[in-house]
Amino acid sequence: MAAYRIYFVVWGGLVLLTGLTLAVSYVNLGLGNVAVALLIASAKASLVALYFMHLRHETRLVIAFALFPLFFLSLIIGGTLLDTMFR
Amino acid sequence: MSSRPPEPSLAPAGAPEKARLGIWTFLATEVLLFGGLFTAYTVFRIAHPAQFHSDYLQLNRLFGALNTVVLICSSLSVAIGIAAIRQGKERALQRCLIITLLLAAAFLGIKYLEWSDHFAHGIYPRTSIFFALYYTMTGLHALHVMAGMGALTTMLVLARRGKFSAEYSTPVEITGIYWHFVDLVWIYLFPLLYLIG
């Protein structure tokens, strides 16, 4: 049973964070809503990646493979915004 | 990332590293596929803030939240199934795969209800840039859910034939990582489309 417990704990955390982000969306924080929603989403994504996808116990090479595309994604979004916002 | 060596005891059988590198490489291409759409979303959101605000209010965020919980539950059942087969529990794996497939079908059912509701209100991809992005992003995600259901069904058939054991569970492990990725994409789509405007 011990092998499963961590998954139930993570699942509980994910459900709680979903409720939290839903509740916050009814409060008007201006741009703060965007920041809070993305922060909570990233917390949930980290939980899924670390525990469900086992990245927490992965080798350094696999972790590098998992993080590398995020670097490219930030280049694509950053580079595009540099073009569209300062044209 | 500390300097300690990986803990093999926590992954009794697991998949060999080359298989894990393979699925993560595939997921890199998936990140960039969805990444293009996330980039488009960011650019158009900055260009048309008022339109995004009035359009997102037409989505029912309770449906979005419900579907988020459905996918989180499906991720849990995959994770449990993999932990079970690592201990050689074949029946438990089969049950978990069936639960996951049912939850995936429930997700698509809720998505179907939402889309038909939009269509009934005359909201189509051509309605606005927001809805063009909404249909493209949720549609591409739904295709990934269907592909995942295909992979999970294959795993269920193989599991019933007794192909998996505590010593060999690689295909299930790899399918699981893909399924969690589908969950991950929705974790970002939900706030971007339903919650912030």
Tab-separated table of N, CA and C in Angstrom, chain B residues 41-108:
chain	number	residue	atom	x	y	z
B	41	TYR	N	-1.652	32.053	-28.951
B	41	TYR	CA	-2.554	32.518	-27.901
B	41	TYR	C	-1.985	33.763	-27.224
B	42	THR	N	-0.690	33.715	-26.854
B	42	THR	CA	-0.072	34.842	-26.152
B	42	THR	C	-0.081	36.102	-27.018
B	43	VAL	N	0.297	35.947	-28.288
B	43	VAL	CA	0.372	37.106	-29.178
B	43	VAL	C	-1.006	37.744	-29.352
B	44	PHE	N	-2.036	36.916	-29.632
B	44	PHE	CA	-3.367	37.472	-29.901
B	44	PHE	C	-4.036	37.985	-28.637
B	45	ARG	N	-3.688	37.354	-27.494
B	45	ARG	CA	-4.247	37.838	-26.238
B	45	ARG	C	-3.740	39.249	-25.941
B	46	ILE	N	-2.448	39.482	-26.209
B	46	ILE	CA	-1.890	40.815	-25.982
B	46	ILE	C	-2.474	41.816	-26.993
B	47	ALA	N	-2.733	41.343	-28.231
B	47	ALA	CA	-3.241	42.246	-29.270
B	47	ALA	C	-4.727	42.555	-29.099
B	48	HIS	N	-5.516	41.612	-28.574
B	48	HIS	CA	-6.972	41.804	-28.469
B	48	HIS	C	-7.471	41.502	-27.063
B	49	PRO	N	-7.039	42.248	-26.044
B	49	PRO	CA	-7.437	41.908	-24.673
B	49	PRO	C	-8.952	41.993	-24.453
B	50	ALA	N	-9.615	42.999	-25.056
B	50	ALA	CA	-11.054	43.184	-24.808
B	50	ALA	C	-11.850	42.016	-25.380
B	51	GLN	N	-11.472	41.583	-26.606
B	51	GLN	CA	-12.202	40.479	-27.226
B	51	GLN	C	-12.006	39.189	-26.435
B	52	PHE	N	-10.763	38.936	-25.974
B	52	PHE	CA	-10.511	37.734	-25.179
B	52	PHE	C	-11.349	37.767	-23.905
B	53	HIS	N	-11.494	38.990	-23.310
B	53	HIS	CA	-12.236	39.071	-22.062
B	53	HIS	C	-13.711	38.760	-22.262
B	54	SER	N	-14.316	39.330	-23.329
B	54	SER	CA	-15.750	39.101	-23.508
B	54	SER	C	-16.015	37.662	-23.968
B	55	ASP	N	-15.071	37.068	-24.720
B	55	ASP	CA	-15.309	35.724	-25.238
B	55	ASP	C	-15.136	34.645	-24.173
B	56	TYR	N	-14.123	34.795	-23.312
B	56	TYR	CA	-13.860	33.707	-22.362
B	56	TYR	C	-15.022	33.572	-21.375
B	57	LEU	N	-15.770	34.697	-21.169
B	57	LEU	CA	-16.910	34.647	-20.252
B	57	LEU	C	-18.005	33.722	-20.779
B	58	GLN	N	-17.974	33.405	-22.082
B	58	GLN	CA	-19.007	32.521	-22.637
B	58	GLN	C	-18.712	31.053	-22.381
B	59	LEU	N	-17.501	30.745	-21.884
B	59	LEU	CA	-17.189	29.355	-21.542
B	59	LEU	C	-17.663	29.074	-20.120
B	60	ASN	N	-18.121	27.842	-19.899
B	60	ASN	CA	-18.549	27.448	-18.562
B	60	ASN	C	-17.357	26.871	-17.804
B	61	ARG	N	-16.829	27.673	-16.844
B	61	ARG	CA	-15.592	27.239	-16.185
B	61	ARG	C	-15.815	26.035	-15.282
B	62	LEU	N	-17.086	25.766	-14.906
B	62	LEU	CA	-17.341	24.576	-14.093
B	62	LEU	C	-17.112	23.305	-14.917
B	63	PHE	N	-17.524	23.338	-16.205
B	63	PHE	CA	-17.225	22.215	-17.097
B	63	PHE	C	-15.717	22.022	-17.196
B	64	GLY	N	-14.993	23.133	-17.362
B	64	GLY	CA	-13.537	23.060	-17.481
B	64	GLY	C	-12.911	22.460	-16.235
B	65	ALA	N	-13.393	22.905	-15.058
B	65	ALA	CA	-12.850	22.400	-13.796
B	65	ALA	C	-13.179	20.914	-13.638
B	66	LEU	N	-14.418	20.535	-13.991
B	66	LEU	CA	-14.825	19.132	-13.898
B	66	LEU	C	-13.922	18.262	-14.765
B	67	ASN	N	-13.675	18.719	-16.006
B	67	ASN	CA	-12.820	17.941	-16.888
B	67	ASN	C	-11.385	17.876	-16.382
B	68	THR	N	-10.925	18.951	-15.706
B	68	THR	CA	-9.597	18.912	-15.100
B	68	THR	C	-9.528	17.799	-14.062
B	69	VAL	N	-10.559	17.732	-13.207
B	69	VAL	CA	-10.573	16.704	-12.163
B	69	VAL	C	-10.654	15.311	-12.788
B	70	VAL	N	-11.452	15.175	-13.870
B	70	VAL	CA	-11.567	13.872	-14.540
B	70	VAL	C	-10.189	13.408	-15.030
B	71	LEU	N	-9.433	14.323	-15.655
B	71	LEU	CA	-8.110	13.940	-16.170
B	71	LEU	C	-7.128	13.640	-15.036
B	72	ILE	N	-7.213	14.422	-13.942
B	72	ILE	CA	-6.331	14.173	-12.794
B	72	ILE	C	-6.603	12.774	-12.242
B	73	CYS	N	-7.893	12.397	-12.160
B	73	CYS	CA	-8.245	11.060	-11.668
B	73	CYS	C	-7.705	9.986	-12.615
B	74	SER	N	-7.769	10.259	-13.935
B	74	SER	CA	-7.279	9.265	-14.893
B	74	SER	C	-5.765	9.108	-14.768
B	75	SER	N	-5.067	10.219	-14.489
B	75	SER	CA	-3.623	10.126	-14.271
B	75	SER	C	-3.330	9.287	-13.030
B	76	LEU	N	-4.154	9.482	-11.977
B	76	LEU	CA	-3.962	8.709	-10.748
B	76	LEU	C	-4.106	7.218	-11.035
B	77	SER	N	-5.145	6.850	-11.808
B	77	SER	CA	-5.373	5.420	-12.014
B	77	SER	C	-4.261	4.800	-12.867
B	78	VAL	N	-3.688	5.574	-13.808
B	78	VAL	CA	-2.540	5.053	-14.566
B	78	VAL	C	-1.351	4.843	-13.622
B	79	ALA	N	-1.090	5.834	-12.775
B	79	ALA	CA	0.052	5.742	-11.859
B	79	ALA	C	-0.098	4.539	-10.931
B	80	ILE	N	-1.328	4.341	-10.418
B	80	ILE	CA	-1.575	3.192	-9.539
B	80	ILE	C	-1.375	1.888	-10.295
B	81	GLY	N	-1.893	1.854	-11.545
B	81	GLY	CA	-1.757	0.639	-12.355
B	81	GLY	C	-0.299	0.265	-12.559
B	82	ILE	N	0.533	1.281	-12.817
B	82	ILE	CA	1.961	1.011	-13.046
B	82	ILE	C	2.627	0.536	-11.755
B	83	ALA	N	2.276	1.188	-10.641
B	83	ALA	CA	2.826	0.738	-9.357
B	83	ALA	C	2.408	-0.700	-9.085
B	84	ALA	N	1.178	-1.063	-9.509
B	84	ALA	CA	0.668	-2.420	-9.257
B	84	ALA	C	1.437	-3.447	-10.082
B	85	ILE	N	1.634	-3.165	-11.388
B	85	ILE	CA	2.301	-4.170	-12.226
B	85	ILE	C	3.770	-4.304	-11.831
B	86	ARG	N	4.351	-3.229	-11.261
B	86	ARG	CA	5.726	-3.355	-10.776
B	86	ARG	C	5.819	-4.369	-9.652
B	87	GLN	N	4.666	-4.617	-8.987
B	87	GLN	CA	4.634	-5.654	-7.945
B	87	GLN	C	4.041	-6.943	-8.488
B	88	GLY	N	3.849	-6.975	-9.820
B	88	GLY	CA	3.343	-8.193	-10.434
B	88	GLY	C	1.837	-8.377	-10.338
B	89	LYS	N	1.107	-7.312	-9.943
B	89	LYS	CA	-0.356	-7.463	-9.798
B	89	LYS	C	-1.038	-7.185	-11.138
B	90	GLU	N	-1.254	-8.246	-11.920
B	90	GLU	CA	-1.791	-8.083	-13.268
B	90	GLU	C	-3.260	-7.654	-13.258
B	91	ARG	N	-4.056	-8.252	-12.359
B	91	ARG	CA	-5.482	-7.917	-12.310
B	91	ARG	C	-5.672	-6.443	-11.965
B	92	ALA	N	-4.883	-5.957	-11.006
B	92	ALA	CA	-4.994	-4.554	-10.598
B	92	ALA	C	-4.656	-3.639	-11.769
B	93	LEU	N	-3.632	-3.999	-12.543
B	93	LEU	CA	-3.274	-3.193	-13.714
B	93	LEU	C	-4.442	-3.137	-14.694
B	94	GLN	N	-5.065	-4.293	-14.970
B	94	GLN	CA	-6.184	-4.315	-15.914
B	94	GLN	C	-7.324	-3.432	-15.430
B	95	ARG	N	-7.636	-3.533	-14.140
B	95	ARG	CA	-8.730	-2.711	-13.593
B	95	ARG	C	-8.399	-1.228	-13.723
B	96	CYS	N	-7.155	-0.853	-13.426
B	96	CYS	CA	-6.748	0.551	-13.515
B	96	CYS	C	-6.841	1.052	-14.956
B	97	LEU	N	-6.455	0.206	-15.924
B	97	LEU	CA	-6.519	0.622	-17.326
B	97	LEU	C	-7.973	0.851	-17.749
B	98	ILE	N	-8.871	-0.019	-17.270
B	98	ILE	CA	-10.296	0.141	-17.620
B	98	ILE	C	-10.829	1.448	-17.025
B	99	ILE	N	-10.484	1.722	-15.749
B	99	ILE	CA	-10.935	2.966	-15.110
B	99	ILE	C	-10.409	4.171	-15.897
B	100	THR	N	-9.122	4.113	-16.294
B	100	THR	CA	-8.533	5.225	-17.048
B	100	THR	C	-9.279	5.454	-18.359
B	101	LEU	N	-9.597	4.351	-19.062
B	101	LEU	CA	-10.309	4.471	-20.342
B	101	LEU	C	-11.692	5.080	-20.127
B	102	LEU	N	-12.380	4.666	-19.056
B	102	LEU	CA	-13.706	5.225	-18.778
B	102	LEU	C	-13.610	6.721	-18.505
B	103	LEU	N	-12.588	7.120	-17.727
B	103	LEU	CA	-12.424	8.543	-17.412
B	103	LEU	C	-12.089	9.336	-18.676
B	104	ALA	N	-11.254	8.748	-19.558
B	104	ALA	CA	-10.925	9.426	-20.809
B	104	ALA	C	-12.185	9.629	-21.645
B	105	ALA	N	-13.044	8.599	-21.684
B	105	ALA	CA	-14.296	8.714	-22.428
B	105	ALA	C	-15.188	9.784	-21.802
B	106	ALA	N	-15.198	9.851	-20.468
B	106	ALA	CA	-15.994	10.881	-19.783
B	106	ALA	C	-15.494	12.268	-20.151
B	107	PHE	N	-14.175	12.417	-20.217
B	107	PHE	CA	-13.602	13.712	-20.604
B	107	PHE	C	-14.108	14.120	-21.987
B	108	LEU	N	-14.027	13.178	-22.948
B	108	LEU	CA	-14.465	13.494	-24.309
B	108	LEU	C	-15.970	13.775	-24.341
